[in-house]
PDB file of N, CA and C in Angstrom:
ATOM      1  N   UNK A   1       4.172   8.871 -13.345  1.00  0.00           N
ATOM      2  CA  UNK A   1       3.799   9.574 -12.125  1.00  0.00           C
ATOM      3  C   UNK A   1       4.599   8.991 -10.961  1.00  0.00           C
ATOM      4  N   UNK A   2       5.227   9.503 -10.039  1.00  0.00           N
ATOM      5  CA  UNK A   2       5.909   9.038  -8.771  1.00  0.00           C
ATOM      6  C   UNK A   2       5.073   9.584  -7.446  1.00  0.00           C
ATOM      7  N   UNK A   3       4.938   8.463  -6.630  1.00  0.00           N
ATOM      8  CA  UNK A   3       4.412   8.356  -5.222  1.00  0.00           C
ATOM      9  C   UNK A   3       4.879  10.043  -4.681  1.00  0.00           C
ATOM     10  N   UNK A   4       3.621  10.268  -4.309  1.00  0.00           N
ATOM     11  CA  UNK A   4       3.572  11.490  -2.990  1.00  0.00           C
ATOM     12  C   UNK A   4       4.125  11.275  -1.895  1.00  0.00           C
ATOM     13  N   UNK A   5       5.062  11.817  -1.818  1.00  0.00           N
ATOM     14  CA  UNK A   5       6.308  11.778  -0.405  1.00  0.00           C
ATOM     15  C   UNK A   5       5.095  11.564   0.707  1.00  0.00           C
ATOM     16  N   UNK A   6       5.306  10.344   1.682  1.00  0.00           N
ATOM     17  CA  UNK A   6       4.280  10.508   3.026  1.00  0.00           C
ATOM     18  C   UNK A   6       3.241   9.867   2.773  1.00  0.00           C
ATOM     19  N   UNK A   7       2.779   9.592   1.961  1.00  0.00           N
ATOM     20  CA  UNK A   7       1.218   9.005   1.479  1.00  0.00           C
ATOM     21  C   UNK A   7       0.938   7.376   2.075  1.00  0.00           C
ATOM     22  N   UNK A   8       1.920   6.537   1.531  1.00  0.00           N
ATOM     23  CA  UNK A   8       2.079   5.277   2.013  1.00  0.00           C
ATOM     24  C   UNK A   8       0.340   4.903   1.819  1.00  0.00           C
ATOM     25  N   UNK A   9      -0.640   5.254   1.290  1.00  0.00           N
ATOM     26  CA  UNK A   9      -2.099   4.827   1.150  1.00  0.00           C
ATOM     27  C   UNK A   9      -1.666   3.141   0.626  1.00  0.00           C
ATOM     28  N   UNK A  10      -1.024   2.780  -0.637  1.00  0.00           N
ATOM     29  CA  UNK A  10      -1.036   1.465  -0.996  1.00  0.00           C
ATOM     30  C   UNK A  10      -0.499   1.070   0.088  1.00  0.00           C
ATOM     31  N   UNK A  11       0.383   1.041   1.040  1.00  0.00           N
ATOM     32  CA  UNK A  11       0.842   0.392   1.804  1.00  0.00           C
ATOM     33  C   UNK A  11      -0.329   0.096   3.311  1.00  0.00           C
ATOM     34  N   UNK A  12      -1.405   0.969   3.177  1.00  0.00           N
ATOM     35  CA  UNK A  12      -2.244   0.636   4.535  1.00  0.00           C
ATOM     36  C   UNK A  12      -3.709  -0.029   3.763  1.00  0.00           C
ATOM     37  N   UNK A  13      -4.160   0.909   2.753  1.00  0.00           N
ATOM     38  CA  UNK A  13      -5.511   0.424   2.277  1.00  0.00           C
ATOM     39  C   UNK A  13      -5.843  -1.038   2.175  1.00  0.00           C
ATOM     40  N   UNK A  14      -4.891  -1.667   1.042  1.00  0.00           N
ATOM     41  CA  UNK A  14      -5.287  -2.982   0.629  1.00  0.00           C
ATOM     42  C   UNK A  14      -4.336  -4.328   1.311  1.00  0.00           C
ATOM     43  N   UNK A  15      -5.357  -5.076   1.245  1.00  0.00           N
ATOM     44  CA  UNK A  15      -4.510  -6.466   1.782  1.00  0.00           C
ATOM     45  C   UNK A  15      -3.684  -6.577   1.032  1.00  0.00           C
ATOM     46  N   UNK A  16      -2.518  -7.568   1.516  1.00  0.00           N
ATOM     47  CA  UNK A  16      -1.204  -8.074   1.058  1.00  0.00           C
ATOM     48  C   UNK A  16      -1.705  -9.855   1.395  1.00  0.00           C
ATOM     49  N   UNK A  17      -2.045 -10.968   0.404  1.00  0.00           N
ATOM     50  CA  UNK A  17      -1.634 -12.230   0.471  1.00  0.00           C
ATOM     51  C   UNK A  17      -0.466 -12.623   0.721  1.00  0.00           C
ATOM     52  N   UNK A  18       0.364 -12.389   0.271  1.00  0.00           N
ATOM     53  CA  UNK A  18       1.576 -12.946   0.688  1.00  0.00           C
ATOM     54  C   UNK A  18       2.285 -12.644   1.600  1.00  0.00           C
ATOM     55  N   UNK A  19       3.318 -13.137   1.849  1.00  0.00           N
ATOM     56  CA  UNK A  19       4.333 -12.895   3.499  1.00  0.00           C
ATOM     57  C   UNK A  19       5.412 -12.054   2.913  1.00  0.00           C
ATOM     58  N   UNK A  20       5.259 -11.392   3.976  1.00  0.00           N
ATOM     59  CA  UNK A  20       6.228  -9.918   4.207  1.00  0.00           C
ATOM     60  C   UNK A  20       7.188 -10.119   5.120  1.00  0.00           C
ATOM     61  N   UNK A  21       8.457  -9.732   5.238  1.00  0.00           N
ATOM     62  CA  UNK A  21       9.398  -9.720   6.115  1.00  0.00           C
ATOM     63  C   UNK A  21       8.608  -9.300   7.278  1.00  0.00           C
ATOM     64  N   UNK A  22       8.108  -9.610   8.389  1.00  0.00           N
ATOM     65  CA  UNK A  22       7.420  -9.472   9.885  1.00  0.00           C
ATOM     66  C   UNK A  22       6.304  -9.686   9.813  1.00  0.00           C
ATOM     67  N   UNK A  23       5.354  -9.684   8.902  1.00  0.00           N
ATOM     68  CA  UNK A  23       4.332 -10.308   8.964  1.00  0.00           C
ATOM     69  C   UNK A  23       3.956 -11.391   7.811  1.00  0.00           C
ATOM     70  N   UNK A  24       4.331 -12.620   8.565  1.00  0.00           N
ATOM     71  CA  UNK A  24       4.265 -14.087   7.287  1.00  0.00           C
ATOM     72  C   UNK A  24       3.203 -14.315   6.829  1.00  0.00           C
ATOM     73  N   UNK A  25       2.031 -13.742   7.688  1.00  0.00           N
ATOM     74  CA  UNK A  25       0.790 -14.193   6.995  1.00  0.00           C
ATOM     75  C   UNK A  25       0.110 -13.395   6.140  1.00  0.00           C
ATOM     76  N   UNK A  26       0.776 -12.326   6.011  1.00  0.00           N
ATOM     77  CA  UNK A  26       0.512 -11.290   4.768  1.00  0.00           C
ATOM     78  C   UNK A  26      -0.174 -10.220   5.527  1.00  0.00           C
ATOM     79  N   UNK A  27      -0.595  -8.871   4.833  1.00  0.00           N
ATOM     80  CA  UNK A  27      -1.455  -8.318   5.943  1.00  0.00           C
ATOM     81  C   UNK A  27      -3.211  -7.773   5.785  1.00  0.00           C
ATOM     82  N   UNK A  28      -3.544  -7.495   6.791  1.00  0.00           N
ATOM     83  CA  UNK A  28      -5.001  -7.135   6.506  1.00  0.00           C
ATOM     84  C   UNK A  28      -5.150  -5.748   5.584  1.00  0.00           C
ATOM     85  N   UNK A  29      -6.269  -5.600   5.202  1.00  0.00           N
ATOM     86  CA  UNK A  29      -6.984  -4.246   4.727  1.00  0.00           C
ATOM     87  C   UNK A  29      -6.933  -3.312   5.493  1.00  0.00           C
ATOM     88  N   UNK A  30      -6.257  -2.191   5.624  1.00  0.00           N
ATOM     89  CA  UNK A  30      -6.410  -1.263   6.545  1.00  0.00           C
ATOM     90  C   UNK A  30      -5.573  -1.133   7.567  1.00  0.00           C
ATOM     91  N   UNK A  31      -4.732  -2.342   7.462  1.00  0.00           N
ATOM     92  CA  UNK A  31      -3.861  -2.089   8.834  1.00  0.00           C
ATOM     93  C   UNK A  31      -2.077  -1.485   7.678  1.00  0.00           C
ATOM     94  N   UNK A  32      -1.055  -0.882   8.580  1.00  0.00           N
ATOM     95  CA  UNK A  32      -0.232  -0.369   8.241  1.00  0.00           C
ATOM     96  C   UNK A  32       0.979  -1.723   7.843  1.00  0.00           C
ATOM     97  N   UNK A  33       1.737  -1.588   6.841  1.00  0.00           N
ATOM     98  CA  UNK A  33       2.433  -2.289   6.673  1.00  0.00           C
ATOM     99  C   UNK A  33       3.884  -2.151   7.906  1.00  0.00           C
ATOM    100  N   UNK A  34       4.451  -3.581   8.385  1.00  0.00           N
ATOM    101  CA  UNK A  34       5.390  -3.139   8.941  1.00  0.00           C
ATOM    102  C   UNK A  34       6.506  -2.834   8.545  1.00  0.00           C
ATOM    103  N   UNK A  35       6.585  -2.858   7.571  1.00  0.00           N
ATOM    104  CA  UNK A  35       7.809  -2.422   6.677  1.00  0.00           C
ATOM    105  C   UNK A  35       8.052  -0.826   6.363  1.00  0.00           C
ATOM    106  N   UNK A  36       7.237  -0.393   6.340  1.00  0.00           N
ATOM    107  CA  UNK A  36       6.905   1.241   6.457  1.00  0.00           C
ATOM    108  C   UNK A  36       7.445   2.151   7.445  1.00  0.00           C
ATOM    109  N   UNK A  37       8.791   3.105   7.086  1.00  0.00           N
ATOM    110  CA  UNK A  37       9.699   3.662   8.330  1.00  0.00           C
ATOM    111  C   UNK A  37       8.963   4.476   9.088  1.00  0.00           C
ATOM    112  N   UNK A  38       9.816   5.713   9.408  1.00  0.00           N
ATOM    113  CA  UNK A  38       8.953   6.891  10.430  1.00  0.00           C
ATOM    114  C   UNK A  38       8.385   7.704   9.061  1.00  0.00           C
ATOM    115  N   UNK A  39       9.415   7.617   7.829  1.00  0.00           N
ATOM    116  CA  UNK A  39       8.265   8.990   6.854  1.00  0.00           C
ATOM    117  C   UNK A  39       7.657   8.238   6.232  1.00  0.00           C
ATOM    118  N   UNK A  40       7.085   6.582   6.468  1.00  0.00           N
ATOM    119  CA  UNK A  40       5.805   6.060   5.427  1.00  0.00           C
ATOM    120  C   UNK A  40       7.084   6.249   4.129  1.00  0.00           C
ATOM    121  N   UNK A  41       7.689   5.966   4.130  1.00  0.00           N
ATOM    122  CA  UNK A  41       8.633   4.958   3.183  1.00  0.00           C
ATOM    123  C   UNK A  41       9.084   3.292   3.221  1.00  0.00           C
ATOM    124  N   UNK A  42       8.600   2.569   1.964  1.00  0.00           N
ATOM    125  CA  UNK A  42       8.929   1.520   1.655  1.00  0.00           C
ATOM    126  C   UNK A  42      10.297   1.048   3.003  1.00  0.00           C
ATOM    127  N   UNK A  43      10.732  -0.327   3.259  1.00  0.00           N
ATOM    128  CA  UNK A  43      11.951  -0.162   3.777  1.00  0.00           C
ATOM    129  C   UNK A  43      12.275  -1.232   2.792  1.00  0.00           C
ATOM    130  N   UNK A  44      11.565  -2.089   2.229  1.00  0.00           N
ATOM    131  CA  UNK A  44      11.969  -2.806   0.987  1.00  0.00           C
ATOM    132  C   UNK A  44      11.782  -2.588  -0.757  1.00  0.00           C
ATOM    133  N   UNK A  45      11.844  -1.537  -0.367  1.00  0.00           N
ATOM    134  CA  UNK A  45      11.684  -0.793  -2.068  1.00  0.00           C
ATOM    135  C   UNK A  45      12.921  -1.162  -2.640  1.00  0.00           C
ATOM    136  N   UNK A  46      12.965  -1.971  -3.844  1.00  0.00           N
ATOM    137  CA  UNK A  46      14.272  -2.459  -4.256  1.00  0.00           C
ATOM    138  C   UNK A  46      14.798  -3.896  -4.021  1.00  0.00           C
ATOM    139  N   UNK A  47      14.187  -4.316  -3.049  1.00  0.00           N
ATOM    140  CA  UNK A  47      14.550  -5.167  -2.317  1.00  0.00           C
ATOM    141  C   UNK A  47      13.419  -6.838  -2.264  1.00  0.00           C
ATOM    142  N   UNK A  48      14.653  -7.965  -2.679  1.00  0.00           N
ATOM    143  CA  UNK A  48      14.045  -9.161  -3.841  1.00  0.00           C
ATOM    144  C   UNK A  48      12.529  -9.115  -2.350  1.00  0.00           C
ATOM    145  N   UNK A  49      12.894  -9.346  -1.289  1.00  0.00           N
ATOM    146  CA  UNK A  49      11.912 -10.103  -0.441  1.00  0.00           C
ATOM    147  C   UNK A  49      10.639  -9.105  -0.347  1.00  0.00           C
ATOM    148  N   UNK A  50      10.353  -7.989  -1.460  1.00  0.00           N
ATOM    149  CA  UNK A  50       9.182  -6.748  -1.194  1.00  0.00           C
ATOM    150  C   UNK A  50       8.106  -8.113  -1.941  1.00  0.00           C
ATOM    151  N   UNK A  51       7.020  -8.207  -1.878  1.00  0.00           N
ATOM    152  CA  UNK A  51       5.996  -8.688  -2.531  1.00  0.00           C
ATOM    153  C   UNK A  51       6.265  -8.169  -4.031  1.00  0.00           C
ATOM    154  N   UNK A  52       5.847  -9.202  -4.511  1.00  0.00           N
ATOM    155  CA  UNK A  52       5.625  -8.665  -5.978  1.00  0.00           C
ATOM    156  C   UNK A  52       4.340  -7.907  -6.381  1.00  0.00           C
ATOM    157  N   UNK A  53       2.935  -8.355  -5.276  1.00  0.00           N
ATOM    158  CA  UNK A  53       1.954  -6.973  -5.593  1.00  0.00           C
ATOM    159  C   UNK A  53       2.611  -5.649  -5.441  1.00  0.00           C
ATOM    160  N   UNK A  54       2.867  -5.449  -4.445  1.00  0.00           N
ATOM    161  CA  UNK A  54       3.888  -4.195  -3.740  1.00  0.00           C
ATOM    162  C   UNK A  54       3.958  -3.367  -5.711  1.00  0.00           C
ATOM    163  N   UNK A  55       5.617  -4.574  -5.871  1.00  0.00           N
ATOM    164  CA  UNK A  55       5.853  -3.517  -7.312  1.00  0.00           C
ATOM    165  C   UNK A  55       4.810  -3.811  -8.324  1.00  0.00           C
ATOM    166  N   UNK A  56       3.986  -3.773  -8.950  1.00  0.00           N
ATOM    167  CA  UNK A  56       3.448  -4.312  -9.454  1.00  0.00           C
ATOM    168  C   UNK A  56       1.987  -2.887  -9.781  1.00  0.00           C
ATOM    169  N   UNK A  57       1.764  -2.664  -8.143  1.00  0.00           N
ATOM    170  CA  UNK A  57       1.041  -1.330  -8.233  1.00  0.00           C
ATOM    171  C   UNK A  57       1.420  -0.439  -8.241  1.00  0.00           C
ATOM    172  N   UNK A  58       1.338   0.505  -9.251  1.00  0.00           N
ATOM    173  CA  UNK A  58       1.839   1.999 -10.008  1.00  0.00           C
ATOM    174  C   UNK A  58       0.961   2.960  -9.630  1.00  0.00           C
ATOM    175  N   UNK A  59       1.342   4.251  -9.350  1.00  0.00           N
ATOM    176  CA  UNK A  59       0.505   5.211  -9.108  1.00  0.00           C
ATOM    177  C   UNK A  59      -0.112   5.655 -10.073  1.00  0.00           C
ATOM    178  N   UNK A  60      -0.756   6.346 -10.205  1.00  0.00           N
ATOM    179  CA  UNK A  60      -1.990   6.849 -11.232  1.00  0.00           C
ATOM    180  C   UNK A  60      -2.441   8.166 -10.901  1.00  0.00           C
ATOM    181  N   UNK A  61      -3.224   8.656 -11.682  1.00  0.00           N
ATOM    182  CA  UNK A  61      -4.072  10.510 -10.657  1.00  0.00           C
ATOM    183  C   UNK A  61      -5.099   9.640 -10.524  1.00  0.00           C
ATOM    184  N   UNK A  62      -5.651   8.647 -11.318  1.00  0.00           N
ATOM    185  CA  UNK A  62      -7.245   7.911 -10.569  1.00  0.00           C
ATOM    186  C   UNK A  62      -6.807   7.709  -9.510  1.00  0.00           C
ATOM    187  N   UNK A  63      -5.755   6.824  -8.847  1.00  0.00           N
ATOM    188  CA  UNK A  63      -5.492   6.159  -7.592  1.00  0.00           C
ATOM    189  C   UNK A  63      -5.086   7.097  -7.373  1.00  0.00           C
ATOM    190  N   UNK A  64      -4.728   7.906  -6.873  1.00  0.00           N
ATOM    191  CA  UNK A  64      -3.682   9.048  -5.874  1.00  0.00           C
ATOM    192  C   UNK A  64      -4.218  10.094  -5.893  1.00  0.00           C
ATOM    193  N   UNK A  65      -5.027  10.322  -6.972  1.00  0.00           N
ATOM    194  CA  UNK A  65      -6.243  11.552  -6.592  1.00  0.00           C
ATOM    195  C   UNK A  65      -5.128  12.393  -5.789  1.00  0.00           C
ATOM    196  N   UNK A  66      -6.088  13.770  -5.262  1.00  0.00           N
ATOM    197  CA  UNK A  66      -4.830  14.897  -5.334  1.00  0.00           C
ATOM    198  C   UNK A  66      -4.968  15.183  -3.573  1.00  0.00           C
ATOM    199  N   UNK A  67      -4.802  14.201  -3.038  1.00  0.00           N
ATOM    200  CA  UNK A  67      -4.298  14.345  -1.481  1.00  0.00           C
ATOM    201  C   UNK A  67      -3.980  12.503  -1.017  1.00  0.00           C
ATOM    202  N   UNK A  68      -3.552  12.280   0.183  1.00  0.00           N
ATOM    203  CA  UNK A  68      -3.424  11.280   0.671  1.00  0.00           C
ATOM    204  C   UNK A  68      -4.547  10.622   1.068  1.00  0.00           C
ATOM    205  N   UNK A  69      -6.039  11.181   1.536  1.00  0.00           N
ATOM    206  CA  UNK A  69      -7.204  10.819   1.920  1.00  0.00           C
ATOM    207  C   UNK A  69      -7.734  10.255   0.518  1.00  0.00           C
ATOM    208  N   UNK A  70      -7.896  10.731  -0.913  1.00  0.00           N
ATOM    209  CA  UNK A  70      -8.327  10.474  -1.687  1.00  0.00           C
ATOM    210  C   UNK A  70      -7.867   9.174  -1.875  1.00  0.00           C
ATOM    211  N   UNK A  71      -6.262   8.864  -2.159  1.00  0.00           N
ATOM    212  CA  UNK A  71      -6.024   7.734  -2.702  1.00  0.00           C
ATOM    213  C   UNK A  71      -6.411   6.630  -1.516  1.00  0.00           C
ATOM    214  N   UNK A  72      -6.620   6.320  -0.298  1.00  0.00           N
ATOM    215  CA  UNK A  72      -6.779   5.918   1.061  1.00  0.00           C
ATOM    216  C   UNK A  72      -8.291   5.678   0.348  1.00  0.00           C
ATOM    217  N   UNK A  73      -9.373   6.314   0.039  1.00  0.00           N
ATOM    218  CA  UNK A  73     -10.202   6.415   0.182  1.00  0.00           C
ATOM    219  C   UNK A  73     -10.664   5.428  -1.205  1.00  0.00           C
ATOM    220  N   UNK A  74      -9.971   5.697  -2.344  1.00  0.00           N
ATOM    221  CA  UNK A  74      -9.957   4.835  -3.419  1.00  0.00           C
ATOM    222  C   UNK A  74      -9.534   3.504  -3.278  1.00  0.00           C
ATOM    223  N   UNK A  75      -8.456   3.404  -3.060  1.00  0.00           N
ATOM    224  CA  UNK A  75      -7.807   2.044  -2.369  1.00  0.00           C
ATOM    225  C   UNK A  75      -8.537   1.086  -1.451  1.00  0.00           C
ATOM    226  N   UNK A  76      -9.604   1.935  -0.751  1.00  0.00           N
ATOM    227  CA  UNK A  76     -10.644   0.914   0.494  1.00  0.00           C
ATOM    228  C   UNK A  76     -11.823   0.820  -0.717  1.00  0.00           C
ATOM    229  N   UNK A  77     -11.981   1.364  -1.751  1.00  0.00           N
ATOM    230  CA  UNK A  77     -13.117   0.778  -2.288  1.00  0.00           C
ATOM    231  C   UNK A  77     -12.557  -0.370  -3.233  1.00  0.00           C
ATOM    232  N   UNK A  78     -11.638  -0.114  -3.802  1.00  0.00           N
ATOM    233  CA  UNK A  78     -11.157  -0.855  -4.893  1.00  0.00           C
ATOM    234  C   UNK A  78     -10.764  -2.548  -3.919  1.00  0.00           C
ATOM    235  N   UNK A  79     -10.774  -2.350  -2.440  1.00  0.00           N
ATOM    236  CA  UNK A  79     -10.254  -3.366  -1.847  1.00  0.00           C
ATOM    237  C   UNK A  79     -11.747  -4.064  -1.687  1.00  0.00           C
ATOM    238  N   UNK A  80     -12.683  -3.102  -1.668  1.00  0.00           N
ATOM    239  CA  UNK A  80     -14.065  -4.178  -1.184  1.00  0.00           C
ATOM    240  C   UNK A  80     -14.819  -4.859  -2.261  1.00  0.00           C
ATOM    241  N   UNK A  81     -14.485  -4.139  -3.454  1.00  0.00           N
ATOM    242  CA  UNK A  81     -15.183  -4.437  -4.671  1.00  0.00           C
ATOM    243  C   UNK A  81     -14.329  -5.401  -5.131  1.00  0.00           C
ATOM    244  N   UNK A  82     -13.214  -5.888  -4.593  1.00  0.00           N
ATOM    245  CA  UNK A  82     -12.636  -6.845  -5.364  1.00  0.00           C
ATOM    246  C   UNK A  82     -12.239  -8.212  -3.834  1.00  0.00           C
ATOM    247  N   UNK A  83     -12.801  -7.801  -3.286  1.00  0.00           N
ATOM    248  CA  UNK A  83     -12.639  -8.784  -1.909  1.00  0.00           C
ATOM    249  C   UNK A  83     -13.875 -10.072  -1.848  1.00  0.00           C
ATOM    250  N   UNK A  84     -13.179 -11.480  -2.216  1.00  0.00           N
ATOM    251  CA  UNK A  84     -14.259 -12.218  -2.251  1.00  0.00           C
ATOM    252  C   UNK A  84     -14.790 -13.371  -1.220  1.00  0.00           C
ATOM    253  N   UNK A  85     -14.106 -12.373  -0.176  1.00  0.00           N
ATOM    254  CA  UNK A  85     -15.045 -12.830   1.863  1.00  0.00           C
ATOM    255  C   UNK A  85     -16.487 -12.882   1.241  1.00  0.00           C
TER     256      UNK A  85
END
């Protein structure tokens, strides 16, 4: 399955631990990655310094469900049920 042009949901839903090119301290749940251009494309797709969660998560129809709200919406649960604040 390949990412829905525009969606960028993995890139806002779930935290990132590790350091990202502009943000070293990794990023929160919910906030937008800064790496993410004007169309919500990767800008390090390919690229050694992307996180290795980044590649690591594959799209799915469970996760990506059949709009951008769905997978957004999956992604914030899958982030709380596995968040151990």
């Amino acid at each position: 399955m390949d990412c829905r042009p525009g969606c960028a949901a993995c890139c806002i839903a779930p935290s990132i631990s590790s350091a990202i090119p502009g943000m070293p301290q990794g990023k929160p749940a919910g906030v937008r990655c800064i790496q993410l251009d004007e169309h919500d494309r990767c800008k390090l797709f390919g690229d050694a310094r992307r996180p290795a969660v980044c590649g690591s998560l594959q799209p799915s129809a469970e996760m990506c469900g059949d709009s951008r709200e769905a997978a957004m919406m999956w992604l914030t649960r899958l982030e709380r049920l596995t968040n151990s604040d």
